XYZ file of C-alpha atoms in Angstrom:
787
model
C 157.836 65.827 117.701
C 155.273 64.451 120.089
C 156.259 61.051 121.495
C 152.598 59.847 121.697
C 151.810 60.387 117.988
C 152.255 58.101 114.976
C 152.421 58.562 111.262
C 154.192 59.527 108.019
C 156.847 62.197 108.254
C 158.121 62.191 104.644
C 157.320 60.474 101.376
C 159.405 60.761 98.208
C 158.681 59.212 94.907
C 159.210 59.463 91.175
C 156.469 61.306 89.363
C 156.768 58.995 86.377
C 157.019 55.637 88.243
C 155.334 53.859 91.160
C 158.482 53.516 93.289
C 158.399 55.563 96.512
C 160.027 55.670 99.932
C 158.717 56.921 103.252
C 159.963 57.924 106.645
C 157.552 57.167 109.443
C 157.490 57.576 113.241
C 156.485 54.576 115.429
C 155.830 54.256 119.119
C 155.037 50.633 119.753
C 155.120 51.042 123.546
C 155.695 53.653 126.247
C 159.395 52.856 126.054
C 159.942 52.165 122.389
C 160.285 55.101 119.956
C 161.759 54.787 116.449
C 161.910 56.107 112.906
C 161.187 53.654 110.177
C 162.492 54.072 106.555
C 160.495 51.996 104.117
C 160.299 51.060 100.483
C 156.573 51.592 100.202
C 154.450 48.536 99.730
C 157.527 46.278 99.801
C 159.499 46.204 103.044
C 161.087 48.128 105.884
C 164.668 49.080 105.126
C 165.921 50.830 108.269
C 164.795 51.195 111.900
C 166.330 54.085 113.854
C 165.767 54.001 117.640
C 165.039 57.361 119.305
C 165.608 58.443 122.898
C 162.475 59.611 124.622
C 164.454 62.692 125.775
C 164.786 63.777 122.137
C 161.027 63.862 121.686
C 158.434 66.346 122.859
C 157.312 69.911 122.431
C 159.985 72.270 120.938
C 162.594 69.525 120.548
C 164.240 69.186 117.148
C 165.730 66.128 115.391
C 168.136 66.789 112.513
C 167.514 64.465 109.596
C 169.457 64.118 106.328
C 168.417 61.763 103.475
C 170.708 61.184 100.467
C 169.977 59.119 97.379
C 173.010 58.158 95.293
C 172.055 56.816 91.839
C 175.667 55.796 91.069
C 176.421 53.703 94.080
C 172.746 52.694 94.409
C 172.983 53.599 98.083
C 170.593 55.564 100.354
C 172.105 57.197 103.431
C 169.915 58.350 106.306
C 171.538 60.523 109.047
C 169.582 61.163 112.269
C 171.211 63.540 114.794
C 174.725 62.750 113.330
C 174.201 58.975 113.448
C 174.532 57.394 110.006
C 172.385 54.543 108.624
C 172.429 53.199 105.081
C 170.767 50.742 102.704
C 171.542 49.556 99.164
C 167.934 49.022 98.249
C 167.940 51.839 95.683
C 165.003 51.311 93.280
C 164.797 54.681 91.497
C 165.814 55.198 87.869
C 168.983 57.195 87.224
C 166.931 60.251 86.294
C 163.728 61.002 88.127
C 161.213 63.784 88.571
C 160.799 63.777 92.333
C 157.508 64.186 94.208
C 158.160 65.213 97.778
C 155.454 65.193 100.487
C 155.483 65.972 104.192
C 152.637 64.616 106.262
C 149.139 63.991 104.794
C 148.761 63.256 101.090
C 146.555 61.055 98.969
C 145.378 58.094 101.030
C 148.001 58.766 103.726
C 146.147 60.307 106.658
C 148.241 59.329 109.686
C 150.579 62.178 110.506
C 152.614 62.616 113.735
C 152.491 65.854 115.703
C 155.597 67.437 114.197
C 157.065 70.619 112.777
C 159.535 71.218 109.947
C 162.214 73.869 109.604
C 165.351 74.597 107.586
C 164.638 72.295 104.636
C 167.322 71.977 101.980
C 166.838 70.075 98.701
C 169.944 69.529 96.558
C 170.447 67.954 93.140
C 173.786 68.184 91.420
C 174.729 71.914 91.585
C 171.181 73.041 92.233
C 170.338 73.818 95.877
C 166.918 74.947 97.136
C 166.600 76.214 100.669
C 163.277 76.636 102.401
C 163.329 78.600 105.646
C 159.500 78.594 105.978
C 159.410 82.282 106.873
C 155.921 82.529 105.418
C 153.315 83.694 107.878
C 150.130 83.344 105.874
C 148.676 81.542 102.824
C 149.365 78.163 101.352
C 152.399 78.693 99.134
C 155.926 77.567 100.076
C 158.800 79.813 98.903
C 162.556 79.232 98.707
C 165.139 81.643 100.119
C 164.852 83.819 97.005
C 161.114 84.303 97.332
C 160.231 81.906 94.524
C 157.150 79.727 95.018
C 157.752 75.999 94.637
C 154.992 74.151 96.534
C 151.780 74.258 98.473
C 150.777 73.211 101.959
C 147.272 72.477 103.223
C 146.099 73.876 106.616
C 149.497 75.385 107.439
C 150.626 76.378 110.857
C 153.606 78.654 109.923
C 156.191 78.544 112.712
C 157.300 82.134 112.201
C 153.880 83.163 113.559
C 154.839 81.479 116.863
C 157.817 83.884 116.913
C 155.557 86.901 116.404
C 152.158 86.091 117.947
C 152.097 85.299 121.651
C 150.267 81.967 122.204
C 147.965 81.719 125.222
C 148.952 78.644 127.206
C 147.279 78.727 130.591
C 144.883 80.626 132.802
C 143.781 80.248 136.415
C 141.919 82.477 138.862
C 141.923 82.917 142.627
C 139.416 84.650 144.897
C 142.257 85.496 147.272
C 145.685 87.011 146.521
C 147.939 84.521 144.769
C 151.608 84.398 143.811
C 153.273 83.005 140.710
C 156.841 81.746 140.286
C 158.838 80.304 137.429
C 160.550 76.977 138.081
C 162.707 76.323 134.997
C 164.573 73.434 136.609
C 161.352 71.448 136.749
C 159.769 72.915 133.595
C 156.808 74.452 135.351
C 155.094 77.490 136.908
C 154.031 77.396 140.495
C 151.066 79.412 141.828
C 149.933 79.528 145.411
C 147.345 81.261 147.575
C 146.523 80.895 151.269
C 145.388 77.275 151.083
C 146.219 75.808 147.647
C 149.301 75.287 145.529
C 149.210 74.591 141.764
C 151.762 73.416 139.237
C 151.460 74.183 135.530
C 153.793 71.911 133.605
C 154.021 73.695 130.262
C 155.874 70.957 128.419
C 152.984 68.541 129.021
C 150.309 71.253 129.195
C 149.311 69.709 132.510
C 147.857 71.549 135.503
C 147.933 70.031 139.009
C 146.390 71.545 142.145
C 147.018 70.337 145.661
C 145.731 71.577 149.027
C 148.428 72.881 151.414
C 148.995 70.813 154.554
C 148.279 73.905 156.612
C 147.253 77.476 155.824
C 150.016 79.610 154.450
C 151.329 81.541 157.466
C 152.285 84.682 155.400
C 149.221 86.891 154.806
C 149.848 87.667 151.155
C 149.499 91.281 150.155
C 151.605 91.749 147.011
C 152.072 88.030 146.317
C 155.894 87.775 146.038
C 157.620 84.442 145.596
C 160.542 82.703 143.953
C 161.993 79.214 143.693
C 165.187 78.237 145.565
C 166.483 75.622 143.164
C 169.248 74.412 145.583
C 166.730 73.355 148.201
C 163.691 72.847 145.900
C 161.647 75.263 147.988
C 159.213 77.978 147.149
C 159.967 81.146 149.129
C 156.910 83.390 149.710
C 157.601 86.837 151.165
C 156.103 90.195 152.049
C 158.055 93.226 153.185
C 155.511 95.543 154.814
C 151.904 96.303 155.662
C 151.247 93.134 157.706
C 150.010 92.787 161.318
C 152.713 92.891 164.004
C 154.377 89.591 164.670
C 152.931 88.142 161.465
C 155.004 85.780 159.443
C 156.560 87.680 156.514
C 158.753 84.996 154.891
C 158.020 81.272 154.637
C 159.285 78.330 152.677
C 157.245 75.515 151.148
C 159.112 72.247 150.482
C 158.051 71.292 146.947
C 158.715 67.594 147.585
C 156.431 67.166 150.600
C 154.690 70.595 150.938
C 155.965 71.091 154.455
C 155.845 74.790 155.429
C 158.345 76.640 157.565
C 158.262 80.215 158.839
C 161.598 81.870 158.092
C 161.023 85.441 159.411
C 158.608 87.840 160.977
C 160.675 90.962 160.174
C 159.294 93.831 158.126
C 160.846 96.749 156.323
C 159.678 100.268 157.138
C 158.083 100.861 153.717
C 155.874 98.933 151.256
C 157.612 98.165 147.964
C 155.191 97.771 145.092
C 156.889 96.659 141.855
C 160.341 96.234 143.272
C 163.060 94.051 141.705
C 164.172 90.749 143.124
C 167.730 89.334 142.877
C 168.392 85.847 144.210
C 171.980 85.556 145.471
C 172.501 81.779 145.785
C 176.152 82.062 146.715
C 175.316 83.950 149.901
C 171.878 82.393 150.539
C 170.156 85.726 150.381
C 167.685 87.644 148.245
C 168.037 91.344 147.416
C 165.302 93.749 146.487
C 165.694 97.125 144.824
C 163.383 100.063 144.442
C 159.588 100.023 144.715
C 156.780 102.302 145.750
C 154.810 102.610 148.966
C 153.610 105.039 151.600
C 153.654 107.846 148.950
C 157.419 107.341 148.518
C 159.594 105.987 145.770
C 162.638 103.953 146.751
C 166.166 103.372 145.428
C 167.557 101.247 148.263
C 169.134 97.772 147.910
C 167.867 95.663 150.845
C 169.212 92.088 151.342
C 167.568 89.384 153.463
C 169.964 86.678 154.723
C 167.987 83.389 154.969
C 170.685 81.871 157.230
C 170.785 84.772 159.718
C 167.164 85.950 159.495
C 168.020 89.579 159.127
C 167.538 92.462 156.655
C 170.522 94.512 155.701
C 170.857 97.745 153.644
C 173.605 97.460 151.067
C 175.939 100.396 150.451
C 177.197 100.616 146.860
C 179.580 103.093 145.304
C 179.564 104.620 141.870
C 176.623 106.084 140.020
C 173.332 106.825 141.798
C 170.076 105.367 140.567
C 167.145 107.685 141.265
C 164.171 106.395 143.268
C 161.786 104.365 141.057
C 159.503 101.409 140.589
C 158.519 99.421 137.495
C 162.212 98.768 136.671
C 163.486 95.694 134.826
C 166.193 93.352 136.045
C 168.339 90.659 134.385
C 171.197 88.710 135.810
C 174.355 88.804 133.640
C 176.681 86.771 135.925
C 177.204 85.617 139.520
C 176.096 88.491 141.773
C 175.948 90.860 138.771
C 172.778 92.342 137.268
C 171.513 95.007 134.923
C 168.750 97.375 136.007
C 166.748 99.059 133.308
C 164.314 101.970 133.256
C 161.420 102.516 135.617
C 159.063 105.208 136.796
C 160.070 107.744 139.492
C 161.826 110.999 140.185
C 165.033 112.299 141.793
C 163.515 113.119 145.183
C 161.411 110.027 145.738
C 158.373 112.191 146.665
C 155.268 110.927 144.867
C 153.678 114.432 144.871
C 156.377 115.840 142.606
C 155.303 113.678 139.655
C 156.659 110.899 137.511
C 159.588 110.597 135.094
C 159.778 107.596 132.748
C 163.379 106.426 132.642
C 165.071 104.527 129.817
C 168.499 104.126 131.384
C 170.616 101.060 132.146
C 172.907 100.376 135.114
C 175.270 97.484 135.812
C 175.320 96.482 139.471
C 178.166 94.303 140.783
C 177.431 93.057 144.282
C 180.931 91.514 144.628
C 182.687 94.793 143.919
C 179.876 96.808 145.545
C 179.615 99.119 142.457
C 176.985 100.752 140.262
C 177.951 101.776 136.698
C 175.601 103.654 134.413
C 175.931 102.250 130.899
C 173.624 104.565 128.908
C 170.384 106.508 128.846
C 168.072 106.983 125.848
C 164.767 108.740 125.184
C 161.510 107.353 123.816
C 158.417 109.100 122.581
C 156.115 107.036 124.839
C 155.639 106.715 128.599
C 156.547 103.109 129.186
C 157.228 101.016 132.245
C 159.095 97.696 132.233
C 158.208 94.292 133.640
C 160.308 93.301 136.592
C 162.069 90.240 135.198
C 163.951 90.537 131.897
C 165.792 87.971 129.732
C 169.444 88.059 128.566
C 170.115 87.184 124.885
C 171.996 83.988 124.187
C 175.151 85.968 123.189
C 174.844 88.333 126.214
C 174.889 91.384 123.977
C 171.254 92.420 124.567
C 168.315 91.939 126.885
C 164.603 91.495 126.245
C 161.844 93.117 128.288
C 158.159 93.871 127.978
C 157.257 97.558 128.011
C 153.762 98.959 128.590
C 151.950 102.125 129.584
C 150.906 101.127 133.105
C 148.769 104.245 133.625
C 146.347 103.188 130.824
C 143.758 100.735 132.210
C 143.460 98.709 128.978
C 147.109 98.579 128.035
C 149.419 96.300 126.004
C 152.720 94.604 126.759
C 155.213 94.917 123.955
C 158.513 93.067 123.683
C 161.596 95.219 123.149
C 165.175 94.101 122.626
C 167.823 96.536 123.948
C 171.537 96.468 122.989
C 173.548 96.421 126.216
C 176.355 98.560 124.834
C 174.358 101.299 123.046
C 170.739 101.108 124.232
C 169.530 100.780 120.641
C 166.184 98.994 120.735
C 163.971 96.967 118.448
C 160.260 96.217 118.810
C 159.552 92.492 118.433
C 156.483 90.294 118.370
C 152.839 91.124 118.748
C 151.410 92.699 121.916
C 149.772 91.029 124.911
C 146.749 92.727 126.528
C 146.887 93.714 130.211
C 144.278 95.492 132.338
C 146.443 97.591 134.693
C 143.800 99.306 136.782
C 145.179 98.013 140.123
C 148.655 98.690 141.574
C 149.123 94.962 142.340
C 148.586 93.958 138.749
C 151.932 92.745 137.376
C 153.585 91.071 134.412
C 156.880 89.277 133.902
C 159.105 87.830 131.174
C 160.956 84.524 131.455
C 162.954 82.275 129.119
C 163.011 78.513 129.031
C 166.249 77.123 127.532
C 164.973 73.599 127.168
C 162.220 74.575 124.734
C 163.836 77.768 123.432
C 160.814 79.915 124.143
C 159.806 83.023 126.058
C 157.004 83.108 128.632
C 155.011 86.153 129.492
C 152.936 86.026 132.699
C 150.157 88.517 133.398
C 148.424 88.697 136.794
C 145.472 91.050 136.887
C 143.928 92.066 140.250
C 140.414 93.285 141.073
C 139.569 95.667 143.866
C 138.563 92.798 146.177
C 141.917 91.013 145.778
C 140.631 88.347 143.452
C 142.990 87.889 140.544
C 143.551 86.059 137.275
C 146.815 84.611 135.989
C 147.444 84.204 132.247
C 150.552 82.646 130.717
C 151.671 83.194 127.088
C 154.552 81.832 125.059
C 156.629 83.026 122.122
C 159.206 81.058 120.126
C 162.790 82.214 120.045
C 164.067 84.118 118.170
C 161.234 86.692 118.274
C 160.612 88.503 114.979
C 159.402 91.977 114.172
C 156.335 93.091 112.335
C 158.669 94.277 109.560
C 159.949 90.753 109.051
C 156.387 89.298 108.974
C 155.372 91.958 106.471
C 158.447 91.295 104.318
C 157.573 87.668 103.726
C 153.914 88.397 103.362
C 154.790 90.970 100.681
C 157.008 88.548 98.885
C 154.267 85.977 98.978
C 151.661 88.294 97.600
C 153.770 89.403 94.610
C 154.540 85.858 93.465
C 151.894 84.156 91.341
C 153.584 81.730 88.953
C 151.398 78.647 89.405
C 153.279 76.564 86.758
C 156.409 76.700 88.835
C 154.576 74.956 91.592
C 153.422 72.198 89.312
C 156.749 71.630 87.596
C 158.635 71.534 90.899
C 156.453 68.640 92.077
C 156.827 69.582 95.713
C 153.642 69.071 97.713
C 151.544 69.042 94.562
C 149.465 65.917 94.018
C 147.302 66.428 90.905
C 147.864 67.666 87.380
C 144.698 69.488 86.466
C 143.305 70.996 83.285
C 144.233 74.387 81.896
C 140.790 75.715 82.672
C 140.940 74.703 86.376
C 144.383 76.154 86.692
C 143.226 79.437 85.304
C 140.188 79.435 87.599
C 142.314 78.519 90.580
C 144.781 81.249 89.758
C 142.033 83.834 89.611
C 140.698 82.670 92.964
C 144.207 82.736 94.425
C 144.687 86.348 93.228
C 141.392 87.329 94.763
C 142.328 85.618 98.053
C 145.748 87.390 98.049
C 143.954 90.675 97.406
C 141.729 90.125 100.370
C 144.663 89.169 102.637
C 146.474 92.339 101.532
C 143.367 94.335 102.421
C 143.242 92.891 105.907
C 146.985 93.574 106.454
C 146.533 97.189 105.243
C 143.752 97.749 107.781
C 145.946 96.290 110.556
C 148.801 98.586 109.650
C 146.635 101.744 109.706
C 147.462 103.893 112.733
C 145.005 103.520 115.590
C 143.289 106.469 117.186
C 145.908 108.960 118.364
C 143.621 110.615 120.949
C 143.890 114.237 119.731
C 141.170 115.797 117.605
C 140.969 119.558 118.076
C 137.694 121.078 119.308
C 136.110 117.716 119.891
C 134.413 115.458 122.434
C 134.921 111.678 122.525
C 132.043 109.490 123.823
C 133.751 106.234 122.849
C 136.174 104.934 125.452
C 137.123 107.382 128.153
C 135.200 110.656 128.050
C 137.670 113.147 126.547
C 137.448 116.833 125.506
C 140.046 118.709 123.459
C 139.887 122.493 122.992
C 140.574 124.206 119.612
C 144.354 124.147 120.337
C 144.371 120.389 120.981
C 144.692 120.773 124.762
C 142.935 118.114 126.855
C 140.469 119.965 129.079
C 138.562 116.912 130.302
C 139.589 117.813 133.862
C 137.245 120.853 133.715
C 134.244 118.569 133.566
C 133.258 117.202 136.937
C 131.231 113.968 136.920
C 127.900 115.830 137.284
C 128.818 118.470 134.651
C 129.843 115.871 132.068
C 126.600 113.982 132.689
C 124.645 117.236 132.216
C 126.591 118.094 129.084
C 126.149 114.724 127.427
C 122.423 114.499 128.267
C 121.783 117.854 126.575
C 124.189 117.141 123.720
C 122.433 113.873 122.840
C 119.106 115.690 122.745
C 120.536 118.369 120.465
C 121.192 116.240 117.413
C 118.642 114.559 115.143
C 115.832 115.161 117.680
C 112.460 116.708 116.985
C 112.109 119.039 118.716
C 115.760 119.699 119.615
C 116.554 119.874 123.315
C 115.317 118.548 126.624
C 112.968 120.156 129.085
C 114.207 121.364 132.443
C 112.004 119.004 134.460
C 113.439 115.913 132.714
C 116.959 117.032 133.555
C 115.912 117.477 137.174
C 114.417 114.005 137.366
C 117.521 112.412 135.815
C 120.263 114.108 137.770
C 118.640 115.233 141.066
C 115.576 113.007 141.595
C 115.946 113.186 145.398
C 115.896 116.976 145.680
C 112.812 119.075 146.308
C 111.636 121.163 143.284
C 112.661 124.481 144.886
C 116.145 123.288 145.733
C 116.792 121.437 142.507
C 116.092 124.554 140.448
C 118.992 126.399 142.109
C 121.304 123.360 141.846
C 120.548 122.937 138.193
C 121.047 126.605 137.442
C 124.486 126.531 139.101
C 125.345 123.493 137.049
C 124.149 125.024 133.777
C 126.191 128.187 134.474
C 129.221 126.140 135.222
C 128.772 124.197 131.999
C 128.414 127.447 130.014
C 131.604 128.732 131.579
C 133.460 125.527 130.764
C 132.324 125.538 127.092
C 133.766 128.984 126.610
C 137.055 127.151 125.930
C 135.421 125.456 122.939
C 134.791 126.953 119.535
C 131.289 127.172 118.144
C 129.697 125.398 121.083
C 127.248 126.869 123.622
C 124.249 126.022 125.839
C 121.004 127.724 124.699
C 117.506 127.773 126.279
C 114.610 128.342 123.937
C 110.919 127.504 124.189
C 111.447 125.892 127.576
C 114.109 123.469 126.393
C 117.875 123.313 126.875
C 120.097 122.365 123.862
C 123.686 122.594 122.729
C 124.212 124.818 119.730
C 127.203 123.858 117.573
C 128.639 124.388 114.092
C 130.964 122.488 111.808
C 134.044 123.493 113.848
C 132.882 121.093 116.584
C 133.402 117.300 116.242
C 131.844 114.485 118.197
C 132.797 110.839 117.475
C 129.234 109.666 118.248
C 127.780 111.920 115.526
C 130.504 110.679 113.174
C 129.759 107.083 113.990
C 126.034 107.371 113.320
C 126.591 109.221 110.062
C 129.024 106.537 108.921
C 126.599 103.746 109.980
C 123.881 105.378 107.875
C 126.307 105.591 104.931
C 127.078 101.904 105.295
C 123.367 101.081 105.397
C 122.754 103.025 102.231
C 125.722 101.537 100.377
C 126.778 97.917 101.003
C 130.428 97.660 102.035
C 131.113 101.411 101.887
C 134.920 101.342 102.433
C 135.191 104.879 103.804
C 132.330 104.307 106.268
C 133.877 100.985 107.452
C 137.235 102.642 107.955
C 135.647 105.378 110.086
C 133.600 102.900 112.101
C 136.668 100.788 112.872
C 138.618 103.839 113.734
C 136.022 105.133 116.196
C 134.953 101.870 117.784
C 138.581 100.892 118.570
C 138.638 103.670 121.175
C 136.366 101.701 123.527
C 132.720 101.194 124.404
C 130.221 103.940 123.704
C 129.604 105.954 126.943
C 132.146 103.760 128.788
C 132.685 106.463 131.413
C 128.988 106.923 132.203
C 127.474 104.594 134.777
C 124.329 106.553 135.593
C 121.206 104.368 135.025
C 119.799 106.954 132.622
C 122.476 106.115 130.050
C 121.732 102.375 130.064
C 118.848 102.781 127.629
C 120.904 105.095 125.390
C 123.659 102.415 125.229
C 121.084 99.782 124.409
C 119.535 101.916 121.688
C 122.958 102.552 120.213
C 123.801 98.859 120.108
C 120.422 98.160 118.513
C 121.100 100.669 115.725
C 124.407 98.999 115.012
C 122.919 95.480 115.079
C 120.248 96.529 112.578
C 122.946 97.193 109.967
C 126.215 95.316 110.513
C 125.142 91.668 111.011
C 123.182 91.570 107.724
C 126.127 92.978 105.866
C 128.471 90.402 107.433
C 126.198 87.587 106.241
C 125.883 89.163 102.736
C 129.648 89.537 102.159
C 130.309 86.058 103.573
C 127.917 84.587 101.016
C 129.732 86.640 98.385
C 133.128 85.225 99.530
C 134.377 88.695 100.333
C 136.038 87.563 103.565
C 138.200 90.686 104.008
C 135.017 92.771 104.221
C 133.596 90.285 106.686
C 136.660 90.600 108.936
C 136.468 94.391 108.859
C 132.760 94.388 109.710
C 133.204 91.839 112.524
C 135.888 94.114 113.906
C 133.320 96.910 114.350
C 130.756 94.599 115.813
C 133.107 93.036 118.378
C 134.332 96.521 119.395
C 130.718 97.449 120.140
C 129.659 94.138 121.727
C 132.714 92.367 123.044
C 131.419 88.766 123.113
C 129.134 88.976 120.102
C 128.669 85.397 118.892
C 127.933 86.202 115.284
C 131.068 88.377 114.975
C 133.177 85.591 116.627
C 132.081 82.789 114.296
C 132.174 84.747 111.026
C 135.609 86.198 111.723
C 137.028 82.685 112.602
C 135.510 81.215 109.455
C 136.740 84.100 107.245
C 140.300 83.745 108.471
C 140.145 80.020 107.802
C 138.731 80.530 104.272
C 141.664 82.819 103.539
C 144.168 80.328 104.959
C 145.009 82.646 107.900
C 144.925 79.823 110.432
C 147.283 81.512 112.877
C 145.198 84.680 112.924
C 142.103 82.551 113.570
C 143.794 80.791 116.492
C 145.085 84.067 117.957
C 141.613 85.623 117.767
C 140.095 82.493 119.313
C 142.565 82.584 122.185
C 141.864 86.247 122.895
C 138.122 85.648 122.798
C 138.406 82.711 125.197
C 140.374 84.805 127.700
C 137.874 87.659 127.478
C 135.011 85.176 127.857
C 136.526 83.844 131.064
C 137.134 87.337 132.357
C 133.661 88.602 131.657
C 131.524 85.543 132.451
C 133.827 83.779 134.936
C 133.273 80.576 133.022
C 135.269 78.549 130.511
C 134.341 78.858 126.798
C 132.589 75.537 126.019
C 134.027 74.903 122.499
C 137.530 74.041 121.299
C 139.121 75.769 118.322
C 138.593 72.688 116.164
C 134.894 72.656 117.048
C 134.481 76.335 116.333
C 136.325 76.046 113.030
C 134.075 73.273 111.668
C 131.196 75.621 110.553
C 128.939 78.510 111.503
C 125.972 77.497 113.712
C 122.688 77.361 111.789
C 121.032 79.952 114.018
C 123.668 82.541 112.929
C 123.387 82.020 109.187
């Protein structure tokens, strides 16, 4: 509960009488916080003082309220403290109406959350775990609907969907550290230090007293909680006699140089272990200078020296992108990574899914297990130990894919059995310095994911996300969604009296029930689209022009490497002139002017002929595809064995234009557009107009259909169409507003918020500016110029 808010927590009354009681939260001053239990409209019965430390984000208060009709006594228990009153005004038998928050004329509601509700009467017990993730119906533990809630924010979604909490950017290399002791993240660059206090959602920036003496390259730092200092360090690739390790006193921002020593090798994506008992930090693994590393190096802060640790037992092969979690004093687990047995980069990469226990007191390494996975996945550097110490959590991702996703996995420490949890977090991993980490905050019982994405000039953006503990799987979300969709007994809701305020006519109930079924049908449709498998990347005898340029031969082998940059440009230029063009093909002179405008006519002819021959030779690996020259024009001849996603997209777009809401066409358009932007790999100026023309064709069809289906209240169709439009034009305003409003109309508030957060992050990344509207402002209505 938020200490600064005020309002009604709970109201309970008798459906057949005017008597009612309420529990409210009051904060009469900055130092006075209390619960008030009232006989409504008559008098206050109990005042319960609250400690400020018990209030705030992610802090729970246990409340029990018992009405005894025999003793005429009401007992209120708050965090095991008992309060009572004998002002019992109910009849012996009542039909209870129970409301949380806003209802009727009551509009003041504190910022609060509810979980684990139990309602008991005689031998009847109703338990509400609030595992619903969507919709407006409240179900008990058996999946039976008993009540409704308006504008719900289901807590289970905060255990599945990562919530964006903070973003900041720096033009120079910055470092980020987690300071759990002070409930904050600390970020620093060469002249500025910032503090993001996540409990208060407060960001503070302060200039350093002097320029940071360590020239940051990788941006490594950690907090020494004993001395309340931020330690910034680099290990290699700095000028001689440069400061490599420095401390910043977090009380007064005084800076001290601790060392100028360097290791002999750079160590990208190494693991850090802070050994407080011996005032040293240890690093393991990493990559640099074309070598992978498996050395444990320790820096003693007291002695200002690096030492190489010798450990006995099992050998960990050279690697980077490993995960680390501390399991006890001077004891850690190391998990996975990317590397090979020799450490030579030129040999190639192996993706490891093994786990080692390292004991620095005993000086031992013990391999616990090794498993296999059907994906190539790296791990973030910092992992989290489960509360019972039987498992660890990490974020895995395919670091070699530029537009990748971080996915939480829970691994059993004894067996290596893993479970995928939560939704994914986007990460652009184009640069070696880009990194992500996972942390856990015990005070608020939530995970934090940090993502730091670098650009080629060293500028970088930091994003912080949070996820409630315990994290849940997609299977669990789907389970409760399925239970919700299959339950439709409206009369149970009314008779239960929970959260329901009006008895309405039979006709309105019937009409409401029909609308509810239609809404549930649409929600189910959206979920079904989400659960469809995304593009798997392999279509035999095909070319992909959406996302990365990709070519597969008739056997499904990726032969993209056969196409040099100039050959792929030549191929696509001719191909796009060989489909739905009159006449088919492109004249030789036009090709010359596009690809070799600087060459003289005599020289360009030979260059072009060489390129054409090379293209013909390359296409021999394809079936039913060849370059032909007729009537002075080059074209690509192909048959039905050949597939091109661009051709497929245009055909589906035409089908959609001919038939409103064509389901098959929409499915294909979503499937193709998810792969990435059209001609994403082609930066030649000639393709700019082709990209513009393509977007124009899509914009002629899709926006009108979005507006049509929105007017028809077919919000599922609107969501699907906006998915296509936003894939084509990332920051399309019409797509943004209509998807937000459609989610809200269906009661999918959490989906709307998640989509809004992702849009805001992308907006900042693309335009380098903050999105000007809050979620509440966006959710009010669709701007008139978009209707």
